[in-house]
Steps between C-alpha positions, in 0.01 A plus 500: 500500500357146467594213274223572250626853430858378464383234256310759297804728484718211390260403219486861383880522496526163323268605218710810437809288429591395146485128411875490488532636856220269620703203370802620691309549827329160459839336471651708781251377769595128494868584476482726807311231694759235422784736591334586833459128573869441426601791726295356790667159456843663498421701813381185684813305416718795596331529842545130572860512393578796727345313796720201425811722479428648844465154656823372348686813606386463862602133501852568372542780757421263790734230368791744450463632855504142633813410301672824606428417868658155456812651349526762775475240779756279326750787467445613860557146624835475312591849622440397862726198454774720352469737799529205742811387315640856519448508879682167537793641301505817711513293824775276348284190542585366154810482289548470124422130480190537715387794283539294182309210658210723605499673158489162329207399723313821416552461126397134505176582684421806295572432131439863396822592683795522263795582729582615857821696573662638818676833426703700753505879545777528238279345229706182513333161467558295819292197399247422229287218374340482153273232360676259268263570210579877503830489314538860381742789492383628846636210716681645799795342670648559842722804492325660202363850528161624391505653154447874461137471393399286801686732732330810361148358483470294817795513732492873558123498558505223762792661676317830530153364579609219741203302371430247226521636145365337182635553150486306180768466236560320171766232467586245232522122519526215253134538410527871431377801697409422867315766711605484866333652809754590772427554871765674711465425875745696724712339773497727805768443765391709803350765271800499267476393137707182471396380153194352339325185389432505121221275389424459129163379373429374152206717393383216279509274811302754704231495232496121481501419872347817646184522286234232555476251215125556450568868429785416260262267317218750482704809398819598322696613811820708462737694721592838348714794605401865528556545122252221411783274385418131557744340749335160534208323339348551155256781421210489255555726200190714442335437164277739313131416499183678404359481853822641644487783247139568605610500869269203566780282632858501617730248343636362726349581843783594733579628848829570676624575855843582647667214690561591863754539659692557173296807403395653168808369320350148491137452399280194466279510190232253390335493155181304446469262210210576269241225545192656341445575131379852573248699316633432150533125562139453605306287253172655608633845426618399155172328423300810592738724309490278191120490497482877542746560217320250279168675559647842426672366189180342365304823554773700337533253207124521432506878499814501286350265243199729467720801465711322238202441279397865525853617428536260205183641346617856550849414367348344190304817429806715555717277281244507221477877513879530517556278198233683307663835584843365410381370164328828422816700583741282301644619168553138394212348307371171647304250291369153591430222249332167557646178370328549162644849445190706588547825694346473847639813669675829416602776741441873443865553397464253214180671388663843518804367314300357205203738502249212517260468794469199731161406355646499147797279593368245751374189314697570180702230331781525242545709298465763773390856418839652597696281257633684193344354186836434336635298799217247548707202388793587730276576796301179454824303517599685819156427650543131421837501678344676801216249532743208473702633796821555300526878545857626543592661829596820316146534364369598154545829320225601257306791360171606660234688304293757690132555435579840343736335249832580671758235579767452768764243592414267789660212688284225646589256781294185565447300823251220584177586686438259793175475699463428876516123438834520317350435158601716203201681355671727247780745437572843645693743278656837580555750221740797517535789258866498389482769233705745705765244610541394135550862399760548773673176398530620142641831619754317714607286203545812289693666781721193529568512126604864529720426799673210325552722194675758718719235665589348164615838366714587804876541453555293817484126548213396733459145632289347778554150642346327805720409795593136512391421141665501157210632293496860372185694583574797272778622271484800267642523149845633596551223757412234242740654247782504758449178700233291326165379635620310809609598854871443440564868432276604791687283750836598349432871555399431861810290566751738334349805669521330839133564578409325828237231451222428745513166678342250266251228597541153354279430202187304586343242280159663465390817320496711816765775510781383726533851639131529591447652841806727498437865601479645148394842630837537673713339229375696200523836679878475535701760314637386166864396465716673237831371361724564200693230313676442169352227281778360286265310268315819408807726540281737698485660842163418661324660794312224683199580720316226686179499701275237657139521382177307546398348168141503377440147630629586847844343463813678616717595201818697429509769230835592343543810281826530303576838336783561253724767662806453277493859373454637851790294635723618215403859578572445869842356416576803282381728776719325757798529265435872456469547876828316551667722243352808665632391838847440352489836325392666823800355680730625224339843519547503876867415460527766229354759733746387767797489256675808640464369854630159396794659315582703809473191715732303268745791472591480869635141501665551159675820620614318813638215287688749280650676804607173661662376175686830432624511858634146484678570168664820636618338824631194312702726269642682803553167675319637808239226550513170677332174408239532778407850381458372145269221621294741713464744209398222260236373747349851520506517118322161483226616738433809288486282186256263673285798602486622137421146376222464759336825383520388136363153589204655686419717202543213256270272704239774529484591129547146366196382306378159620179298509279545808618265772296481819641314796519522876719809543669643808361846579822627657708412192251676268504814718880497526543474121258786437661711775849464353385628158273771641769616744705625204225742404446593867862601552503703179197697619632521858197307639535271799346154459374318811353157477338259747425134427307308767660182634385148408302604195376206287614447144275624220413320176603783261734595216780674699623709203152651447459581870846660502390707200194626694713589804766679291234704315331603825832584671626697199172696481520568875859633465397726211200631700722584801759667271235704315347613833841651596481378859769582755783243534358369827158448338618335176418137571314201358383206711437143377298278738412133452269340757224234521144619450164360610207715395142372459535193277851588371803328649843569350805729505482877451778708334489875576713785352462825697664826387510859628426657161221734394238224457261435209247762383134386498468532119808282454382244760198413282726419196796363694502151342386605154732388220707773324402758762795666671572824688869487400619688194699199372274230648318237289220432756563122509668456841204497741273333242744211474539495880125453542490232228784308666342520848153399377646212296627369835143530646601809700383862523687834486387837631635853555410759761628835616634558852358805673609712793174685561410634154863500377625214285829373646560202278352203316461130571493231231415151626418165345426162657560149370308193625660200667557196276205262462515123551506441122794743461688324780440163330622644167819624666556156658456326165713754308763639742713788371 
């Protein structure tokens, strides 16, 4: 395939492309060429930079090896001198003073040496010399022993190896932390370990005097340990760079070698200073890159400008079509007037609204065809106001006449018409048909009139006032007749009823509601509060109900409804009086039913008193009684009299009519009083009474006399049931249990009366608490009804159930529970103690 055929194929393919795609390909060619040129430049600079990195790396490697060799020779030379000194010590050629003199000579000739010490085989310092400038915590004195760390790290190794051992440690001087290199040279006396020579190098001194100065100048040279911690010298901190991120350079160049004969625990590292600007710092690179970017940007800007013009033309067409479609779909009539009042434009909605076509309306001047004939004067005045630019923001309301003769209500809004140069060329009006809204508004006004009529005729006082203000939003006729037309009565009802008020916000100086922004949806959904109070000024009992509402203008308001409940309260008082009388009568009836038992109970102490008195009289007449016997007999007579008086007092307290008096009452005392009275009936019917009262029961806020009445009625009924069932003597028993109860949401004290009678038939169980229903021939049917009323008046519940043994009824269980006192009842008892 030759070039001519390829060219022909390309032309054929090019002609098949759309103009839009041809523009894109025409722009793409120069951009690709510039990008390829930039890539070639980058590749060239990268290659040159890599060559430079290799050269620098090779140079630093040679220099580090040279410096490491210098350090090795220097350490070996000092080591040889320490070994010579150790041989002299082993052959006893030198003493302590000679050792110190030779050590001082070594240190003065070799400034990297820090200290030289002679240590025997017991780790005791024989002689030592330390440079005067090394005043630190590690100075050894004659007679001192090596510390534990030196002994563990060096002494043991040199003793075992019988050869020189190197180790480095960290000590502290006046200047701070001081790394030390220690060399342990053994002293061999005829093959026996006789001690060692300890030489201490300053690692900083080794670096300063052991590394050639030209290498120190050229690189950042450091001595590091096996963990890469710097012991001497200062390292270069690597910094992030683009070339380093692209792996085109290493910042800094570095190379490291272990220092012999120390080993891998001491390494010499050199880091090269960066002397070249690198790829990114090259001015030639930036110049080429800038020119390439500029060329690409100019090509792209030219193409973009062309595209913008095409897009602007297409957007203009779309916007025109969109606005036309929007105007045609609007229900609001649009009309344009020039500055003289001539119609220049109407939309289809305006034509459909009036019935006149666009051709009939455009070009018309006042009076317009859709003006009613009778309103020309008014509409001309409105047109004059429109053309003068004084139209109100709320618009105009007027009548519009259709072409078919019909009319409708319309509202017109006016705004200036501005051209592209900012000059006003006329007025644009929008017209809306408001016939239906007007009809709805009239219906709402009529509905409001009906609603106000209903409120005015109510037999309850209704008032609404905003929170934080003193004006009255609404008050019906009864409120005005009771309290007048201000908020004094409204606030008085709230205060006397003790209705909790919402937290008020201080009144602001503007017309904005001071409570604006509060969560009305949560406030006005609260349940209404209901209270009862006596209004002395009106001599009436009022039931007060309050609720927070959102007023028609959005403000938070409080509505108070006061209803006259004087007649109901009087009826309730009469009913309470009748109930009290019924309870008193029931107690009298109970005592009447127990009269024979009470008489029998009183007869025993009275008979005993009579016998004691007759006996005393007889023995006095016969002069057969001593003074002590008289006293003993009189004491027995007194006890019987007290027993009779106690029985009478119990009965008198039980049947005495008194006003209801609730207080914190002791449960054990109430049960004991009821047991003493009921025990009379139990003994008469030969029924055994067992009772159990749980320990540490709380006090109850009750009327003790009424609770005793309930217990006595239940115990008496239980005794009668056992007696009527004709049980055997061993099975004639009644049990009274009092214990705490926690069941579901009820927490209180439960009283239970359990008998061994014949139980309650199912037909009787359904009517058990019905008034005037009784299964006894002489019964009135008020006992259990009153018991339930008393228990429920104390917020308790009473129930009855049969006790079964298989299918056989073996007894009955009556139980009632009373709740524990509330916090308000406890506070009442504290304020009004019995």
